[in-house]
PDB file of C-alpha atoms in Angstrom:
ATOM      1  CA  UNK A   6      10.249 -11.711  13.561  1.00 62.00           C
ATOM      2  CA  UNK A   7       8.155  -9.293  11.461  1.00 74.00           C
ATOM      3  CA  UNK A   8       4.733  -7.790  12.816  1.00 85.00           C
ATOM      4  CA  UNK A   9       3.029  -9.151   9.997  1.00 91.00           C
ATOM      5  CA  UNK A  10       3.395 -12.599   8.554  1.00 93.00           C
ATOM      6  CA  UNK A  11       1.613 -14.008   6.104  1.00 95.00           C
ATOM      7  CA  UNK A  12       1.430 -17.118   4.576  1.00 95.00           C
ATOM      8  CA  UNK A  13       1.988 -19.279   2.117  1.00 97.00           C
ATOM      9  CA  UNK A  14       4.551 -17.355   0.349  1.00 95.00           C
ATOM     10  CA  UNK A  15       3.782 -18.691  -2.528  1.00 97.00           C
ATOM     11  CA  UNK A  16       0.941 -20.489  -3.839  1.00 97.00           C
ATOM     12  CA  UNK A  17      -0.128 -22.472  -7.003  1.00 97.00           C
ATOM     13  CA  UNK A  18      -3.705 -23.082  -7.661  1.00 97.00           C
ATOM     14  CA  UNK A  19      -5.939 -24.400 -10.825  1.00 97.00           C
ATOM     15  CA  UNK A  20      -8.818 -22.351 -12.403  1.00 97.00           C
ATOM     16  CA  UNK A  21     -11.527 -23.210 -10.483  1.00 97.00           C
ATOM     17  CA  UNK A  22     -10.179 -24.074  -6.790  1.00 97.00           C
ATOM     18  CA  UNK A  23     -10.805 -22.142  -3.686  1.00 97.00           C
ATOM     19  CA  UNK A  24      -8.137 -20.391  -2.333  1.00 97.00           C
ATOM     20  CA  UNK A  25      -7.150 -18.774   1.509  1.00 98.00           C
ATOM     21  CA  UNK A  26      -4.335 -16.741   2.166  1.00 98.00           C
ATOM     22  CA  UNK A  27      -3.169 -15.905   5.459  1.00 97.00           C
ATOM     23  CA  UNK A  28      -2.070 -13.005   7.444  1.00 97.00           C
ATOM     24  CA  UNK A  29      -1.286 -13.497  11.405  1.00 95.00           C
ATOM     25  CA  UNK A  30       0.327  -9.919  13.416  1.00 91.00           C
ATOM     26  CA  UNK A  31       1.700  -9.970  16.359  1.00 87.00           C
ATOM     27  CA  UNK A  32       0.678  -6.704  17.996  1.00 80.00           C
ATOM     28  CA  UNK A  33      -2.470  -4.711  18.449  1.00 81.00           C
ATOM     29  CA  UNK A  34      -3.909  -2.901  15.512  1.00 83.00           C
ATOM     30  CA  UNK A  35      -6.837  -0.823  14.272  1.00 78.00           C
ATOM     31  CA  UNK A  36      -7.137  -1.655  10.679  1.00 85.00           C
ATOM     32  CA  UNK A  37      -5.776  -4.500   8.152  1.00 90.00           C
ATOM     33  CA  UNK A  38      -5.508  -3.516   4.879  1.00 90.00           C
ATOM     34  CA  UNK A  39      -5.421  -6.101   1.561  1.00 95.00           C
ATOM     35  CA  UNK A  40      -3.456  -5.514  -0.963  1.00 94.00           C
ATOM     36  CA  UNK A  41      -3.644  -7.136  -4.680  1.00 95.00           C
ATOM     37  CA  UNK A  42      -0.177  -5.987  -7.103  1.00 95.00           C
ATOM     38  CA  UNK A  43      -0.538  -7.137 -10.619  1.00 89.00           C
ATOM     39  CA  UNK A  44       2.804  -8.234 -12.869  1.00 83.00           C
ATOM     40  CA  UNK A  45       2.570  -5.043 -14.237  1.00 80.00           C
ATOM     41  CA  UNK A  46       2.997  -3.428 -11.011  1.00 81.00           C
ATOM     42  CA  UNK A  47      -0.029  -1.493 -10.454  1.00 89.00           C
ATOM     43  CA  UNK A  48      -1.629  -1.726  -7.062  1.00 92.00           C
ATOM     44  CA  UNK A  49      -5.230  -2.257  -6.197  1.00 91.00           C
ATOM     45  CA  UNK A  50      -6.335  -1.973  -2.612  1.00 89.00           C
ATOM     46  CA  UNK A  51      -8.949  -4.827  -2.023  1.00 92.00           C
ATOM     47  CA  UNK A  52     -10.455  -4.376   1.648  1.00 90.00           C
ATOM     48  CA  UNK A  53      -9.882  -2.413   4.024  1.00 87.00           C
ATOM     49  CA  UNK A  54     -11.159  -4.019   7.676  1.00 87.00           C
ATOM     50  CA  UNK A  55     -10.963  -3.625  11.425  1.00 86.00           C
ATOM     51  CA  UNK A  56     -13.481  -6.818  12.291  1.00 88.00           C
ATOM     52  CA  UNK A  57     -15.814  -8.985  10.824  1.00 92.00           C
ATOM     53  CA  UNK A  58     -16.014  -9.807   7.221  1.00 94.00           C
ATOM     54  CA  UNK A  59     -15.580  -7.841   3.916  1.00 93.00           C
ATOM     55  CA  UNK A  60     -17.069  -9.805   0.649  1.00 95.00           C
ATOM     56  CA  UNK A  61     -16.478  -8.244  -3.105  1.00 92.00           C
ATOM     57  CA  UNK A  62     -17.626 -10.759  -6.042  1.00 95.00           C
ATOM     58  CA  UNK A  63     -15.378 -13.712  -5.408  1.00 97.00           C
ATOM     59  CA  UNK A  64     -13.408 -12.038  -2.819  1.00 97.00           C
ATOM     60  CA  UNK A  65     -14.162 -12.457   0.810  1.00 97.00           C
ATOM     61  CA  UNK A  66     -11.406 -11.361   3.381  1.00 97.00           C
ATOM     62  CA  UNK A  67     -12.182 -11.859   7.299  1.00 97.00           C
ATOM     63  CA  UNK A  68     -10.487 -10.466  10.735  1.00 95.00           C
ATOM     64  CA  UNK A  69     -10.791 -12.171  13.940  1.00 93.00           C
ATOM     65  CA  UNK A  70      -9.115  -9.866  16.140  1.00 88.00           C
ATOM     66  CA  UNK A  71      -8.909 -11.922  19.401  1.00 89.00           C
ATOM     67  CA  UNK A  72      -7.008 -14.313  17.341  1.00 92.00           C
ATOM     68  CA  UNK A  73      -4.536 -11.561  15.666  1.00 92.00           C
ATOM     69  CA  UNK A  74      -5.654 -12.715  12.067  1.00 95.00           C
ATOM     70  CA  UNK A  75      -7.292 -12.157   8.746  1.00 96.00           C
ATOM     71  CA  UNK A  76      -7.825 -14.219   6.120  1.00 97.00           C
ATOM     72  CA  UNK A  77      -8.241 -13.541   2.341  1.00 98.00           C
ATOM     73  CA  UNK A  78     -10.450 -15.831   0.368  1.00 98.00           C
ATOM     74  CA  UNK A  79     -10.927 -16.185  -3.603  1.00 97.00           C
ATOM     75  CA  UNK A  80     -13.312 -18.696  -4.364  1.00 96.00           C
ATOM     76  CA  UNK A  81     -13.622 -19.797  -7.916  1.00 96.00           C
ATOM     77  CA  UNK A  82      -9.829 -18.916  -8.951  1.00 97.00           C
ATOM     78  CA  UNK A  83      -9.085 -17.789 -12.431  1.00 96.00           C
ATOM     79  CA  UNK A  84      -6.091 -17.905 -13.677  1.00 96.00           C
ATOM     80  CA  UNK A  85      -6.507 -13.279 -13.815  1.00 94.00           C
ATOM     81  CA  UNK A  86      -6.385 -13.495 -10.105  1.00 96.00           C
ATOM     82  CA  UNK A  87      -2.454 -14.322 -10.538  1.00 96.00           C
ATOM     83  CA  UNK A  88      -0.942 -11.792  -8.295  1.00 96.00           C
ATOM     84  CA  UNK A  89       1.014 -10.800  -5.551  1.00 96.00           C
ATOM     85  CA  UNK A  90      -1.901 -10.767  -2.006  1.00 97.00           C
ATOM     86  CA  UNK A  91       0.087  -7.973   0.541  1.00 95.00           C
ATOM     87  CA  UNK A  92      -1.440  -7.910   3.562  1.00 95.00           C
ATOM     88  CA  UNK A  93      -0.766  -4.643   6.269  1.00 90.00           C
ATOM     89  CA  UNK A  94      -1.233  -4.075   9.415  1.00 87.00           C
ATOM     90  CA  UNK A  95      -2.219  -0.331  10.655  1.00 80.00           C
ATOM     91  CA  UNK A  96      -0.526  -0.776  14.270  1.00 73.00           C
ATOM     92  CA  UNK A  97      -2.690   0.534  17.042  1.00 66.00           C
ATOM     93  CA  UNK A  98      -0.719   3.997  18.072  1.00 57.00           C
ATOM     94  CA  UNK A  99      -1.037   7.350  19.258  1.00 47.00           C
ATOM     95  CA  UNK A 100      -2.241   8.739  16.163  1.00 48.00           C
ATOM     96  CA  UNK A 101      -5.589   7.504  15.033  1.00 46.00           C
ATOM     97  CA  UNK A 102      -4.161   4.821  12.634  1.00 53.00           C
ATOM     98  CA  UNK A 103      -0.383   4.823  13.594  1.00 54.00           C
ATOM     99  CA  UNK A 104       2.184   2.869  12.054  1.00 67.00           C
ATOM    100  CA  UNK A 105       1.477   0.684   8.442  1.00 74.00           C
ATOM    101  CA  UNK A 106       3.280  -2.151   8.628  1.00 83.00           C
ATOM    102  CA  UNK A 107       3.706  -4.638   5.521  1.00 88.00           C
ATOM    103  CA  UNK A 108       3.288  -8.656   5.298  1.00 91.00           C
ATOM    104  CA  UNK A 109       6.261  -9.998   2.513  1.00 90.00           C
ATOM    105  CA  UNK A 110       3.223 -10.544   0.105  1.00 94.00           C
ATOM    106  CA  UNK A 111       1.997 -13.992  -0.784  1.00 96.00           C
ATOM    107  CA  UNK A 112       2.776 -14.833  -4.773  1.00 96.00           C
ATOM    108  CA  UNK A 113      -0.425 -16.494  -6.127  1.00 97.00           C
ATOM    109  CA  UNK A 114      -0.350 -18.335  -9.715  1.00 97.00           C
ATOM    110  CA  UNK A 115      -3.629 -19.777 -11.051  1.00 97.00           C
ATOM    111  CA  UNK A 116      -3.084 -22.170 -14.081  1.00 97.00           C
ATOM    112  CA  UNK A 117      -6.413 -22.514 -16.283  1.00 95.00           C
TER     113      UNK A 117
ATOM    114  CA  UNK B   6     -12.474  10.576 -12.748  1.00 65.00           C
ATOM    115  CA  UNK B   7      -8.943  10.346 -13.748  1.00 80.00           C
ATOM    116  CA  UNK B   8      -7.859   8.253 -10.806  1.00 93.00           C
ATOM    117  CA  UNK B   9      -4.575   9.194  -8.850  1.00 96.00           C
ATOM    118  CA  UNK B  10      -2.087  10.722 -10.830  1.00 97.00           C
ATOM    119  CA  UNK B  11       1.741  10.745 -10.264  1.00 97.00           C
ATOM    120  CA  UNK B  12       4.511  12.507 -12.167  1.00 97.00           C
ATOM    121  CA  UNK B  13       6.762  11.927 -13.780  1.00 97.00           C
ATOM    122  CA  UNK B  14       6.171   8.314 -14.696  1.00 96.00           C
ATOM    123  CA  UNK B  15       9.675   7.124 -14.497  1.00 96.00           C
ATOM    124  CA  UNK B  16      12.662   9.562 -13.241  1.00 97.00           C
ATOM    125  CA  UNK B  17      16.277   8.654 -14.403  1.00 97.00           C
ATOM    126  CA  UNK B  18      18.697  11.108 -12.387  1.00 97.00           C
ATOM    127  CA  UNK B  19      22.300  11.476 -10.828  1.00 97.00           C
ATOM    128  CA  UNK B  20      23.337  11.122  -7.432  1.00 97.00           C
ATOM    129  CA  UNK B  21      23.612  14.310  -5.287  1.00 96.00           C
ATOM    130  CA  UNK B  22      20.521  16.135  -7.565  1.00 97.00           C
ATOM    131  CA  UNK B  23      17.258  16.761  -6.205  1.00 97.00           C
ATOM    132  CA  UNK B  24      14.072  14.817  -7.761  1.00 97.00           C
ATOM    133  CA  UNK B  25      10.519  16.093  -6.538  1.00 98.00           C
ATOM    134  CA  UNK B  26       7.539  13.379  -7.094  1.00 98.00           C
ATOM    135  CA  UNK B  27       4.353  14.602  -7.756  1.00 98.00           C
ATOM    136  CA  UNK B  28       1.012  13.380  -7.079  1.00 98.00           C
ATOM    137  CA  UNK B  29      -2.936  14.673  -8.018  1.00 98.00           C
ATOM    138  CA  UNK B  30      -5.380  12.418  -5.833  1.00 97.00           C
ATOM    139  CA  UNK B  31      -8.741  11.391  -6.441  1.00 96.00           C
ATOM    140  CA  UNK B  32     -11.066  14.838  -6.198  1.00 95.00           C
ATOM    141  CA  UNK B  33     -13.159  14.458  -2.773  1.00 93.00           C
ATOM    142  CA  UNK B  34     -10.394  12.235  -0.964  1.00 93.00           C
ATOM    143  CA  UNK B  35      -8.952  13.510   2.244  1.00 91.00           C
ATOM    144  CA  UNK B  36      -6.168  11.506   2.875  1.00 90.00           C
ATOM    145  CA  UNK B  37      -3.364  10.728   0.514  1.00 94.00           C
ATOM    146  CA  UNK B  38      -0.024   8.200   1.344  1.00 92.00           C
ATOM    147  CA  UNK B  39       3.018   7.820  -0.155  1.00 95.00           C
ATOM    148  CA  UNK B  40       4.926   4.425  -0.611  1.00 93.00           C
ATOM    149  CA  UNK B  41       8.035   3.002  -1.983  1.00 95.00           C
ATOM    150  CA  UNK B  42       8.516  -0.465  -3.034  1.00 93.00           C
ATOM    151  CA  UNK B  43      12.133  -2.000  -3.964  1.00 92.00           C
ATOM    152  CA  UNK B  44      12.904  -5.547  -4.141  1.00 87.00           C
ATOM    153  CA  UNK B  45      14.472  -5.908  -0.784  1.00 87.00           C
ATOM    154  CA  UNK B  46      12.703  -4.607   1.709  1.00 87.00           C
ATOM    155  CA  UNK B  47       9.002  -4.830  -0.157  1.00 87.00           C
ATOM    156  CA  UNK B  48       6.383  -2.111   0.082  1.00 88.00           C
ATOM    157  CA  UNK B  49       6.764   0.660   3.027  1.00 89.00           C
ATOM    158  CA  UNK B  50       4.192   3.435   3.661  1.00 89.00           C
ATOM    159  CA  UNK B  51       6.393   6.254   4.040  1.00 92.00           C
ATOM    160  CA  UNK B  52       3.927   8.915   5.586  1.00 92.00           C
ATOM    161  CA  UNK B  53       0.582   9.864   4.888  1.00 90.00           C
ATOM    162  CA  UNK B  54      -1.557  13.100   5.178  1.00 92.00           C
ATOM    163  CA  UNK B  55      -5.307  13.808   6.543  1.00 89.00           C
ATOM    164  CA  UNK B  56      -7.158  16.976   5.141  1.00 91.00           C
ATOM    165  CA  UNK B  57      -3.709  17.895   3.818  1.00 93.00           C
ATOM    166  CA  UNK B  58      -1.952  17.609   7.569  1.00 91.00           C
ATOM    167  CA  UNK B  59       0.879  14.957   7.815  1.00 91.00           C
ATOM    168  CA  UNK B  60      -0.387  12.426  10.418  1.00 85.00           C
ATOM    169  CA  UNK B  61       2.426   9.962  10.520  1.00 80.00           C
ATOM    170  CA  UNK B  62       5.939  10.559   8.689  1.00 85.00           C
ATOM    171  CA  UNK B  63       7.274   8.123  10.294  1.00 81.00           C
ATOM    172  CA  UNK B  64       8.265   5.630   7.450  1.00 84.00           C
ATOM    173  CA  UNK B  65      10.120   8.332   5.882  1.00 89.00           C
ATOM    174  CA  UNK B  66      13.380   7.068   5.423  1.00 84.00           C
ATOM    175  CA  UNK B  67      15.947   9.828   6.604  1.00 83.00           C
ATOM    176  CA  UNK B  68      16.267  14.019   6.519  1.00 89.00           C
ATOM    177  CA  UNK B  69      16.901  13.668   2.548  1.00 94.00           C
ATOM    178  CA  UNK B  70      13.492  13.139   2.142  1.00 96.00           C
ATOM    179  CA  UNK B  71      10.157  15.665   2.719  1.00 96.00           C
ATOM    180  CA  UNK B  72       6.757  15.378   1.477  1.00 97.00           C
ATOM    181  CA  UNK B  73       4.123  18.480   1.516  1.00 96.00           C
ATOM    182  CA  UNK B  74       0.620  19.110   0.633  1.00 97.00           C
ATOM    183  CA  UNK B  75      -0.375  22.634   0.042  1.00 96.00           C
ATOM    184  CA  UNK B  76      -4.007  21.984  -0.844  1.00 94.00           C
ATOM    185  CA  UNK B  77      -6.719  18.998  -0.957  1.00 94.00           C
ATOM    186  CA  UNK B  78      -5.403  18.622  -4.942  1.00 95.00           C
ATOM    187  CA  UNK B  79      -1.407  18.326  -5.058  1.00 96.00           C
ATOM    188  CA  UNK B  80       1.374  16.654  -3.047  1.00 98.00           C
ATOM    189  CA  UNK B  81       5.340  16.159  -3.511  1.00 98.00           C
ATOM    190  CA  UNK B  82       7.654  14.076  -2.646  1.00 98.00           C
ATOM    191  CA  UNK B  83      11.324  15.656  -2.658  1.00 97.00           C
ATOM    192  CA  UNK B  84      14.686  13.828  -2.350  1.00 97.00           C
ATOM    193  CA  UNK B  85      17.497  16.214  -1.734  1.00 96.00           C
ATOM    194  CA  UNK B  86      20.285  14.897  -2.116  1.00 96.00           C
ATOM    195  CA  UNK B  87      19.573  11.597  -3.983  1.00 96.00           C
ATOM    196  CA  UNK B  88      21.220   8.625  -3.224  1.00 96.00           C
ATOM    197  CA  UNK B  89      21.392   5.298  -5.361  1.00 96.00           C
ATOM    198  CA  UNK B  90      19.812   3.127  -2.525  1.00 95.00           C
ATOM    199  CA  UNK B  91      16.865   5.902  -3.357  1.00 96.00           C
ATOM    200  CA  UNK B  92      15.716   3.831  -6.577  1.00 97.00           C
ATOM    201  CA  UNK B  93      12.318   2.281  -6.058  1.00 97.00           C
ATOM    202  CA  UNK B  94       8.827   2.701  -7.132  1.00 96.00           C
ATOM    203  CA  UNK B  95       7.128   5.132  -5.536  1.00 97.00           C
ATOM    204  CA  UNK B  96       3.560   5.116  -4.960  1.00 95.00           C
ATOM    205  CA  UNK B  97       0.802   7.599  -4.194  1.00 96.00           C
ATOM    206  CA  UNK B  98      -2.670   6.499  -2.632  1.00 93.00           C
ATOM    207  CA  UNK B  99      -6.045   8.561  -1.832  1.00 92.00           C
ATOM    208  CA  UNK B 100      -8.582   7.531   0.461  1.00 88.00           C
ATOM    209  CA  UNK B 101     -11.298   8.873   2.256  1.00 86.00           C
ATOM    210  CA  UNK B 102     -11.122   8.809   5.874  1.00 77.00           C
ATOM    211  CA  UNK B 103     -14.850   9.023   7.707  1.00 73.00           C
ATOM    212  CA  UNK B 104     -14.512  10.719  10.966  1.00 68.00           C
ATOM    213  CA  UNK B 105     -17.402   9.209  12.318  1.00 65.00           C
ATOM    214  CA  UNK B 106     -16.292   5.976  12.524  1.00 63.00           C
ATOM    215  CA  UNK B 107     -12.791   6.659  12.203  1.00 62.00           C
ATOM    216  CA  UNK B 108     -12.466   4.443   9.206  1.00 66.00           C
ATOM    217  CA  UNK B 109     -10.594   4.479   6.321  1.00 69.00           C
ATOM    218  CA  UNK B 110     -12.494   3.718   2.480  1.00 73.00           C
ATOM    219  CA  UNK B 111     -10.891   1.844   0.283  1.00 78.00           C
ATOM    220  CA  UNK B 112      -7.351   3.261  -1.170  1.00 84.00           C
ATOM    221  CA  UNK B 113      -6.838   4.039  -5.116  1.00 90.00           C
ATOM    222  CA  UNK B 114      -3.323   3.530  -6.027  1.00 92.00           C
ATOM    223  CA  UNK B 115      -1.263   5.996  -8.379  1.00 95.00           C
ATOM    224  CA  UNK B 116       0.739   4.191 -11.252  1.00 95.00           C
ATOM    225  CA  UNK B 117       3.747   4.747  -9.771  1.00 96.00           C
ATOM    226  CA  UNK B 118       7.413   6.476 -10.464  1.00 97.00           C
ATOM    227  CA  UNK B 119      10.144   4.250 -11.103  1.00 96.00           C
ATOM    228  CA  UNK B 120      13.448   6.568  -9.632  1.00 97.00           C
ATOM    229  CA  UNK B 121      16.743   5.464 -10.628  1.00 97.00           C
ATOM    230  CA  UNK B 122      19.241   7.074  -9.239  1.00 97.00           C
ATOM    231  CA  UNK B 123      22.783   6.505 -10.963  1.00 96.00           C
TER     232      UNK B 123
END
């Protein structure tokens, strides 16, 4: 079982909807990281969280860390928010952020 | 600013020769990373450096592979020898890490390398 699970693995959404994707970890960490890759490949790092709540424009990604998740929310979808969501895990560790460890990505498709 | 900047953009080479990745982060940053991402095993941070000191190289794959940063402005990646099962995108990130805190800004992603080793 990975460290880092997310969910759906895939998701299909129409311009407009409200969409959650979900990231559950299994051990103790001090930072979750979001993650948006484009087709083209290039990465954008969305949020960057250790509790609470995060909001940018339509974005909104949340951390309950008693519950060993974070959520990322897009409300409004448009069909430009078609992407691959990675979610990662900065494992609790000696160091002062330790290990990174990677969710399998959630594929998101918006159709307009 | 430019943003992150990685060369070469795309690295064709032959097993057993030695390829060195470069990367320029984001002026002001104090921590960069270094990824890889292949189809099968997904995105990996392979180690990362704060104020130009490695802080966790633990992702990096085997003794074939070493990373450096000689000042705030420049960092390499070095594969010697390189292996096939080397080809992936690699990707270089800068952040700034606030002590007080102890958190991590967001991260600005490089364009990548695409290796192929043949």
């Amino acid at each position: 079982k990975n460290e880092v699970e997310q969910s759906p693995q895939n998701l299909t959404a129409q311009e407009g909807e409200f969409i959650t994707i979900n990231c559950s970890y299994s051990v103790g960490i001090s930072a979750l990281h979001w993650l948006q890759q484009h087709p083209g490949g290039g990465i954008v790092s969305l949020f960057m969280l250790s509790s609470g709540k995060k909001k940018h424009g339509r974005l909104i990604a949340t951390i309950n860390i008693q519950e060993k998740h974070s959520s990322l929310h897009i409300t409004a979808s448009h069909p430009r928010d078609s992407a691959v969501y990675i979610c990662a895990a900065f494992l609790a560790g000696g160091t002062s952020y330790g290990k990174l460890t990677f969710g399998q990505g959630t594929i998101l498709t918006v159709h307009p | 600013d430019a943003g992150v900047i990685q060369s070469p953009r795309h690295e064709v080479t032959e097993m057993g020769q030695e390829v060195t990745l470069r990367c320029k982060p984001i002026s002001g940053h104090n921590s960069l990373f270094w990824y890889r991402q292949t189809m099968m095993r997904g995105l990996e941070l392979l180690i990362y450096f704060n104020n130009n000191v490695p802080i966790d190289d633990s992702g990096m794959p085997e003794d074939r592979f070493s990373a450096k940063m000689p000042n705030a402005s420049f960092s390499t990646l070095k594969i010697q020898p390189s292996e096939p099962r080397d080809s992936a995108v690699y990707f270089c990130a800068s952040s700034l890490y606030r002590i007080v805190g102890q958190e991590f800004e967001t991260q600005y992603f490089g364009p990548g390398t695409r290796l192929l080793v043949l």
